[in-house]
PDB file of N, CA and C in Angstrom:
ATOM      1  N   GLY A 544      -7.456   8.196  17.152  1.00  0.00           N
ATOM      2  CA  GLY A 544      -6.688   7.562  18.290  1.00  0.00           C
ATOM      3  C   GLY A 544      -6.172   6.146  17.922  1.00  0.00           C
ATOM      4  N   ASP A 545      -5.833   5.387  18.943  1.00  0.00           N
ATOM      5  CA  ASP A 545      -5.038   4.270  18.656  1.00  0.00           C
ATOM      6  C   ASP A 545      -6.119   3.168  18.022  1.00  0.00           C
ATOM      7  N   ARG A 546      -7.359   3.304  18.236  1.00  0.00           N
ATOM      8  CA  ARG A 546      -8.299   2.332  17.547  1.00  0.00           C
ATOM      9  C   ARG A 546      -8.322   2.594  16.123  1.00  0.00           C
ATOM     10  N   HIS A 547      -8.115   3.776  15.622  1.00  0.00           N
ATOM     11  CA  HIS A 547      -8.391   4.064  14.276  1.00  0.00           C
ATOM     12  C   HIS A 547      -7.182   3.557  13.654  1.00  0.00           C
ATOM     13  N   ASN A 548      -5.835   3.689  14.382  1.00  0.00           N
ATOM     14  CA  ASN A 548      -4.647   3.133  13.646  1.00  0.00           C
ATOM     15  C   ASN A 548      -4.671   1.718  13.700  1.00  0.00           C
ATOM     16  N   ILE A 549      -5.154   1.034  14.674  1.00  0.00           N
ATOM     17  CA  ILE A 549      -5.124  -0.348  14.589  1.00  0.00           C
ATOM     18  C   ILE A 549      -6.131  -0.854  13.409  1.00  0.00           C
ATOM     19  N   LYS A 550      -7.215  -0.235  13.237  1.00  0.00           N
ATOM     20  CA  LYS A 550      -8.075  -0.530  12.163  1.00  0.00           C
ATOM     21  C   LYS A 550      -7.380  -0.457  10.815  1.00  0.00           C
ATOM     22  N   MET A 551      -6.768   0.796  10.691  1.00  0.00           N
ATOM     23  CA  MET A 551      -6.049   1.003   9.303  1.00  0.00           C
ATOM     24  C   MET A 551      -4.915   0.061   9.058  1.00  0.00           C
ATOM     25  N   ASN A 552      -4.039  -0.046  10.200  1.00  0.00           N
ATOM     26  CA  ASN A 552      -3.054  -1.170   9.918  1.00  0.00           C
ATOM     27  C   ASN A 552      -3.589  -2.548   9.746  1.00  0.00           C
ATOM     28  N   THR A 553      -4.849  -2.975  10.189  1.00  0.00           N
ATOM     29  CA  THR A 553      -5.495  -4.180   9.792  1.00  0.00           C
ATOM     30  C   THR A 553      -5.775  -4.275   8.352  1.00  0.00           C
ATOM     31  N   ILE A 554      -6.465  -3.293   7.987  1.00  0.00           N
ATOM     32  CA  ILE A 554      -6.893  -3.011   6.716  1.00  0.00           C
ATOM     33  C   ILE A 554      -5.602  -3.126   5.740  1.00  0.00           C
ATOM     34  N   LEU A 555      -4.781  -2.313   6.016  1.00  0.00           N
ATOM     35  CA  LEU A 555      -3.621  -2.290   5.057  1.00  0.00           C
ATOM     36  C   LEU A 555      -2.735  -3.615   5.032  1.00  0.00           C
ATOM     37  N   GLY A 556      -2.750  -4.391   6.058  1.00  0.00           N
ATOM     38  CA  GLY A 556      -2.225  -5.667   6.240  1.00  0.00           C
ATOM     39  C   GLY A 556      -2.839  -6.626   5.383  1.00  0.00           C
ATOM     40  N   ILE A 557      -4.334  -6.540   5.399  1.00  0.00           N
ATOM     41  CA  ILE A 557      -4.988  -7.571   4.527  1.00  0.00           C
ATOM     42  C   ILE A 557      -4.928  -7.152   3.007  1.00  0.00           C
ATOM     43  N   VAL A 558      -4.854  -5.894   2.817  1.00  0.00           N
ATOM     44  CA  VAL A 558      -4.570  -5.419   1.444  1.00  0.00           C
ATOM     45  C   VAL A 558      -3.477  -5.989   0.848  1.00  0.00           C
ATOM     46  N   PHE A 559      -2.186  -5.883   1.667  1.00  0.00           N
ATOM     47  CA  PHE A 559      -1.052  -6.458   1.238  1.00  0.00           C
ATOM     48  C   PHE A 559      -1.004  -7.871   1.138  1.00  0.00           C
ATOM     49  N   ILE A 560      -1.408  -8.499   2.116  1.00  0.00           N
ATOM     50  CA  ILE A 560      -1.451 -10.124   2.047  1.00  0.00           C
ATOM     51  C   ILE A 560      -2.228 -10.532   0.908  1.00  0.00           C
ATOM     52  N   ILE A 561      -3.177  -9.974   0.565  1.00  0.00           N
ATOM     53  CA  ILE A 561      -4.062 -10.465  -0.677  1.00  0.00           C
ATOM     54  C   ILE A 561      -3.497  -9.759  -1.986  1.00  0.00           C
ATOM     55  N   GLY A 562      -2.979  -8.639  -1.759  1.00  0.00           N
ATOM     56  CA  GLY A 562      -2.661  -7.941  -2.978  1.00  0.00           C
ATOM     57  C   GLY A 562      -1.416  -8.223  -3.706  1.00  0.00           C
ATOM     58  N   ILE A 563      -0.395  -8.479  -2.727  1.00  0.00           N
ATOM     59  CA  ILE A 563       0.933  -8.898  -3.336  1.00  0.00           C
ATOM     60  C   ILE A 563       0.950 -10.249  -4.143  1.00  0.00           C
ATOM     61  N   PRO A 564       0.360 -11.279  -3.704  1.00  0.00           N
ATOM     62  CA  PRO A 564       0.139 -12.513  -4.443  1.00  0.00           C
ATOM     63  C   PRO A 564      -0.652 -12.081  -5.735  1.00  0.00           C
ATOM     64  N   PHE A 565      -1.792 -11.595  -5.655  1.00  0.00           N
ATOM     65  CA  PHE A 565      -2.524 -11.016  -6.818  1.00  0.00           C
ATOM     66  C   PHE A 565      -1.659 -10.292  -7.861  1.00  0.00           C
ATOM     67  N   TRP A 566      -0.832  -9.224  -7.375  1.00  0.00           N
ATOM     68  CA  TRP A 566      -0.317  -8.452  -8.253  1.00  0.00           C
ATOM     69  C   TRP A 566       0.968  -9.323  -8.887  1.00  0.00           C
ATOM     70  N   LEU A 567       1.543 -10.266  -8.268  1.00  0.00           N
ATOM     71  CA  LEU A 567       2.545 -11.128  -8.839  1.00  0.00           C
ATOM     72  C   LEU A 567       1.838 -11.973  -9.733  1.00  0.00           C
ATOM     73  N   TRP A 568       0.608 -12.508  -9.690  1.00  0.00           N
ATOM     74  CA  TRP A 568      -0.044 -13.479 -10.444  1.00  0.00           C
ATOM     75  C   TRP A 568      -0.418 -12.539 -11.766  1.00  0.00           C
ATOM     76  N   MET A 569      -0.840 -11.360 -11.671  1.00  0.00           N
ATOM     77  CA  MET A 569      -1.271 -10.487 -12.995  1.00  0.00           C
ATOM     78  C   MET A 569       0.126 -10.158 -13.626  1.00  0.00           C
ATOM     79  N   LEU A 570       1.127  -9.806 -12.870  1.00  0.00           N
ATOM     80  CA  LEU A 570       2.380  -9.536 -13.612  1.00  0.00           C
ATOM     81  C   LEU A 570       2.982 -10.783 -14.408  1.00  0.00           C
ATOM     82  N   THR A 571       2.955 -11.853 -13.691  1.00  0.00           N
ATOM     83  CA  THR A 571       3.443 -13.036 -14.507  1.00  0.00           C
ATOM     84  C   THR A 571       2.598 -13.465 -15.599  1.00  0.00           C
ATOM     85  N   ASP A 572       1.286 -13.270 -15.405  1.00  0.00           N
ATOM     86  CA  ASP A 572       0.283 -13.481 -16.554  1.00  0.00           C
ATOM     87  C   ASP A 572       0.624 -12.649 -17.721  1.00  0.00           C
ATOM     88  N   ALA A 573       0.758 -11.371 -17.555  1.00  0.00           N
ATOM     89  CA  ALA A 573       1.019 -10.294 -18.490  1.00  0.00           C
ATOM     90  C   ALA A 573       2.352 -10.640 -19.337  1.00  0.00           C
ATOM     91  N   ILE A 574       3.383 -10.996 -18.419  1.00  0.00           N
ATOM     92  CA  ILE A 574       4.693 -11.420 -18.984  1.00  0.00           C
ATOM     93  C   ILE A 574       4.579 -12.613 -19.918  1.00  0.00           C
ATOM     94  N   ILE A 575       3.996 -13.633 -19.494  1.00  0.00           N
ATOM     95  CA  ILE A 575       3.685 -14.835 -20.143  1.00  0.00           C
ATOM     96  C   ILE A 575       2.965 -14.560 -21.390  1.00  0.00           C
ATOM     97  N   ILE A 576       1.896 -13.973 -21.396  1.00  0.00           N
ATOM     98  CA  ILE A 576       0.940 -13.653 -22.433  1.00  0.00           C
ATOM     99  C   ILE A 576       1.600 -12.766 -23.535  1.00  0.00           C
ATOM    100  N   GLU A 577       2.421 -11.753 -22.993  1.00  0.00           N
ATOM    101  CA  GLU A 577       3.042 -10.765 -23.967  1.00  0.00           C
ATOM    102  C   GLU A 577       4.216 -11.517 -24.552  1.00  0.00           C
ATOM    103  N   HIS A 578       4.876 -12.454 -23.706  1.00  0.00           N
ATOM    104  CA  HIS A 578       5.927 -13.356 -24.384  1.00  0.00           C
ATOM    105  C   HIS A 578       5.539 -14.168 -25.619  1.00  0.00           C
ATOM    106  N   LYS A 579       4.228 -14.744 -25.307  1.00  0.00           N
ATOM    107  CA  LYS A 579       3.711 -15.631 -26.425  1.00  0.00           C
ATOM    108  C   LYS A 579       3.499 -14.831 -27.550  1.00  0.00           C
ATOM    109  N   LYS A 580       2.804 -13.600 -27.391  1.00  0.00           N
ATOM    110  CA  LYS A 580       2.654 -12.695 -28.574  1.00  0.00           C
ATOM    111  C   LYS A 580       3.743 -11.999 -29.106  1.00  0.00           C
ATOM    112  N   ARG A 581       4.843 -12.143 -28.567  1.00  0.00           N
ATOM    113  CA  ARG A 581       6.070 -11.631 -29.172  1.00  0.00           C
ATOM    114  C   ARG A 581       6.237 -10.161 -28.809  1.00  0.00           C
ATOM    115  N   HIS A 582       5.461  -9.625 -27.906  1.00  0.00           N
ATOM    116  CA  HIS A 582       5.480  -8.268 -27.812  1.00  0.00           C
ATOM    117  C   HIS A 582       6.369  -8.064 -26.424  1.00  0.00           C
ATOM    118  N   HIS A 583       7.611  -7.947 -26.602  1.00  0.00           N
ATOM    119  CA  HIS A 583       8.618  -7.886 -25.482  1.00  0.00           C
ATOM    120  C   HIS A 583       8.666  -6.651 -24.827  1.00  0.00           C
ATOM    121  N   SER A 584       8.228  -5.475 -25.416  1.00  0.00           N
ATOM    122  CA  SER A 584       8.176  -4.101 -24.728  1.00  0.00           C
ATOM    123  C   SER A 584       6.691  -3.906 -24.528  1.00  0.00           C
ATOM    124  N   SER A 585       6.079  -4.778 -23.612  1.00  0.00           N
ATOM    125  CA  SER A 585       4.586  -4.591 -23.386  1.00  0.00           C
ATOM    126  C   SER A 585       4.343  -3.346 -22.373  1.00  0.00           C
ATOM    127  N   LEU A 586       3.440  -2.577 -22.745  1.00  0.00           N
ATOM    128  CA  LEU A 586       3.077  -1.549 -21.758  1.00  0.00           C
ATOM    129  C   LEU A 586       2.347  -2.171 -20.540  1.00  0.00           C
ATOM    130  N   TRP A 587       1.728  -3.215 -20.717  1.00  0.00           N
ATOM    131  CA  TRP A 587       0.902  -3.770 -19.732  1.00  0.00           C
ATOM    132  C   TRP A 587       1.823  -4.105 -18.526  1.00  0.00           C
ATOM    133  N   ILE A 588       2.960  -4.828 -18.918  1.00  0.00           N
ATOM    134  CA  ILE A 588       3.922  -5.324 -17.802  1.00  0.00           C
ATOM    135  C   ILE A 588       4.336  -3.931 -17.074  1.00  0.00           C
ATOM    136  N   LEU A 589       4.838  -2.897 -17.833  1.00  0.00           N
ATOM    137  CA  LEU A 589       5.277  -1.819 -17.106  1.00  0.00           C
ATOM    138  C   LEU A 589       4.273  -1.029 -16.331  1.00  0.00           C
ATOM    139  N   PHE A 590       3.040  -1.040 -16.844  1.00  0.00           N
ATOM    140  CA  PHE A 590       1.905  -0.606 -16.251  1.00  0.00           C
ATOM    141  C   PHE A 590       1.783  -1.122 -14.873  1.00  0.00           C
ATOM    142  N   ILE A 591       1.448  -2.641 -14.770  1.00  0.00           N
ATOM    143  CA  ILE A 591       1.408  -3.454 -13.701  1.00  0.00           C
ATOM    144  C   ILE A 591       2.439  -3.326 -12.582  1.00  0.00           C
ATOM    145  N   ALA A 592       3.682  -3.191 -13.119  1.00  0.00           N
ATOM    146  CA  ALA A 592       4.926  -3.194 -12.385  1.00  0.00           C
ATOM    147  C   ALA A 592       4.917  -1.646 -11.552  1.00  0.00           C
ATOM    148  N   LEU A 593       4.531  -0.703 -12.160  1.00  0.00           N
ATOM    149  CA  LEU A 593       4.756   0.681 -11.686  1.00  0.00           C
ATOM    150  C   LEU A 593       3.389   1.100 -10.882  1.00  0.00           C
ATOM    151  N   THR A 594       2.393   0.494 -11.169  1.00  0.00           N
ATOM    152  CA  THR A 594       1.150   1.039 -10.450  1.00  0.00           C
ATOM    153  C   THR A 594       0.739  -0.076  -9.385  1.00  0.00           C
ATOM    154  N   PHE A 595       1.456  -1.350  -9.218  1.00  0.00           N
ATOM    155  CA  PHE A 595       1.246  -1.950  -8.173  1.00  0.00           C
ATOM    156  C   PHE A 595      -0.267  -2.778  -8.255  1.00  0.00           C
ATOM    157  N   ILE A 596      -1.007  -2.690  -7.084  1.00  0.00           N
ATOM    158  CA  ILE A 596      -2.404  -3.398  -7.117  1.00  0.00           C
ATOM    159  C   ILE A 596      -3.368  -2.990  -8.101  1.00  0.00           C
ATOM    160  N   ILE A 597      -3.352  -1.442  -8.133  1.00  0.00           N
ATOM    161  CA  ILE A 597      -4.349  -0.761  -8.938  1.00  0.00           C
ATOM    162  C   ILE A 597      -3.978  -1.344 -10.656  1.00  0.00           C
ATOM    163  N   GLY A 598      -2.891  -1.440 -10.913  1.00  0.00           N
ATOM    164  CA  GLY A 598      -2.582  -1.647 -12.217  1.00  0.00           C
ATOM    165  C   GLY A 598      -2.877  -3.121 -12.349  1.00  0.00           C
ATOM    166  N   ALA A 599      -2.675  -4.041 -11.326  1.00  0.00           N
ATOM    167  CA  ALA A 599      -3.062  -5.547 -11.512  1.00  0.00           C
ATOM    168  C   ALA A 599      -4.636  -5.574 -11.624  1.00  0.00           C
ATOM    169  N   LEU A 600      -5.318  -4.876 -10.867  1.00  0.00           N
ATOM    170  CA  LEU A 600      -6.878  -4.727 -10.913  1.00  0.00           C
ATOM    171  C   LEU A 600      -7.461  -4.426 -12.312  1.00  0.00           C
ATOM    172  N   PHE A 601      -6.634  -3.424 -12.895  1.00  0.00           N
ATOM    173  CA  PHE A 601      -6.965  -2.819 -14.231  1.00  0.00           C
ATOM    174  C   PHE A 601      -6.880  -4.015 -15.286  1.00  0.00           C
ATOM    175  N   TYR A 602      -5.591  -4.510 -15.156  1.00  0.00           N
ATOM    176  CA  TYR A 602      -5.117  -5.673 -16.056  1.00  0.00           C
ATOM    177  C   TYR A 602      -6.178  -6.855 -15.827  1.00  0.00           C
ATOM    178  N   TYR A 603      -6.542  -7.158 -14.807  1.00  0.00           N
ATOM    179  CA  TYR A 603      -7.541  -8.334 -14.436  1.00  0.00           C
ATOM    180  C   TYR A 603      -8.850  -8.078 -15.170  1.00  0.00           C
ATOM    181  N   PHE A 604      -9.379  -6.884 -14.997  1.00  0.00           N
ATOM    182  CA  PHE A 604     -10.769  -6.524 -15.296  1.00  0.00           C
ATOM    183  C   PHE A 604     -10.754  -6.265 -17.058  1.00  0.00           C
ATOM    184  N   ILE A 605      -9.756  -5.745 -17.384  1.00  0.00           N
ATOM    185  CA  ILE A 605      -9.781  -5.480 -18.993  1.00  0.00           C
ATOM    186  C   ILE A 605      -9.199  -6.555 -19.856  1.00  0.00           C
ATOM    187  N   LYS A 606      -8.168  -7.234 -19.324  1.00  0.00           N
ATOM    188  CA  LYS A 606      -7.618  -8.286 -20.182  1.00  0.00           C
ATOM    189  C   LYS A 606      -8.042  -9.687 -19.774  1.00  0.00           C
ATOM    190  N   LYS A 607      -8.310 -10.021 -18.509  1.00  0.00           N
ATOM    191  CA  LYS A 607      -8.622 -11.409 -18.213  1.00  0.00           C
ATOM    192  C   LYS A 607     -10.073 -11.658 -18.377  1.00  0.00           C
ATOM    193  N   LYS A 608     -11.008 -10.574 -17.834  1.00  0.00           N
ATOM    194  CA  LYS A 608     -12.333 -10.748 -17.919  1.00  0.00           C
ATOM    195  C   LYS A 608     -12.745 -10.539 -19.296  1.00  0.00           C
ATOM    196  N   GLY A 609     -12.136  -9.458 -19.968  1.00  0.00           N
ATOM    197  CA  GLY A 609     -12.553  -9.052 -21.307  1.00  0.00           C
ATOM    198  C   GLY A 609     -12.153 -10.116 -22.375  1.00  0.00           C
ATOM    199  N   SER A 610     -11.225 -10.967 -22.043  1.00  0.00           N
ATOM    200  CA  SER A 610     -10.924 -12.047 -23.035  1.00  0.00           C
ATOM    201  C   SER A 610     -11.800 -13.175 -22.890  1.00  0.00           C
ATOM    202  N   LYS A 611     -12.643 -13.326 -21.908  1.00  0.00           N
ATOM    203  CA  LYS A 611     -13.617 -14.471 -21.909  1.00  0.00           C
ATOM    204  C   LYS A 611     -14.816 -14.319 -22.435  1.00  0.00           C
ATOM    205  N   LYS A 612     -15.135 -13.216 -23.092  1.00  0.00           N
ATOM    206  CA  LYS A 612     -16.413 -12.984 -23.701  1.00  0.00           C
ATOM    207  C   LYS A 612     -16.370 -13.747 -24.978  1.00  0.00           C
TER     208      LYS A 612
END
């Protein structure tokens, strides 16, 4: 019913409000890091750009968290 639609819209709204800035942060981070490494044809940049929030999460946990060890 309508309550289900309102809940789903609220959840999707929150995901987008948090997700878009996070996605942009991870995308710019990947671009800056790959540019410093001189890897201009980075698969990470393409992956994040095409998979949106899911790709940004993968990048965050694999590259950002993994590099702090």
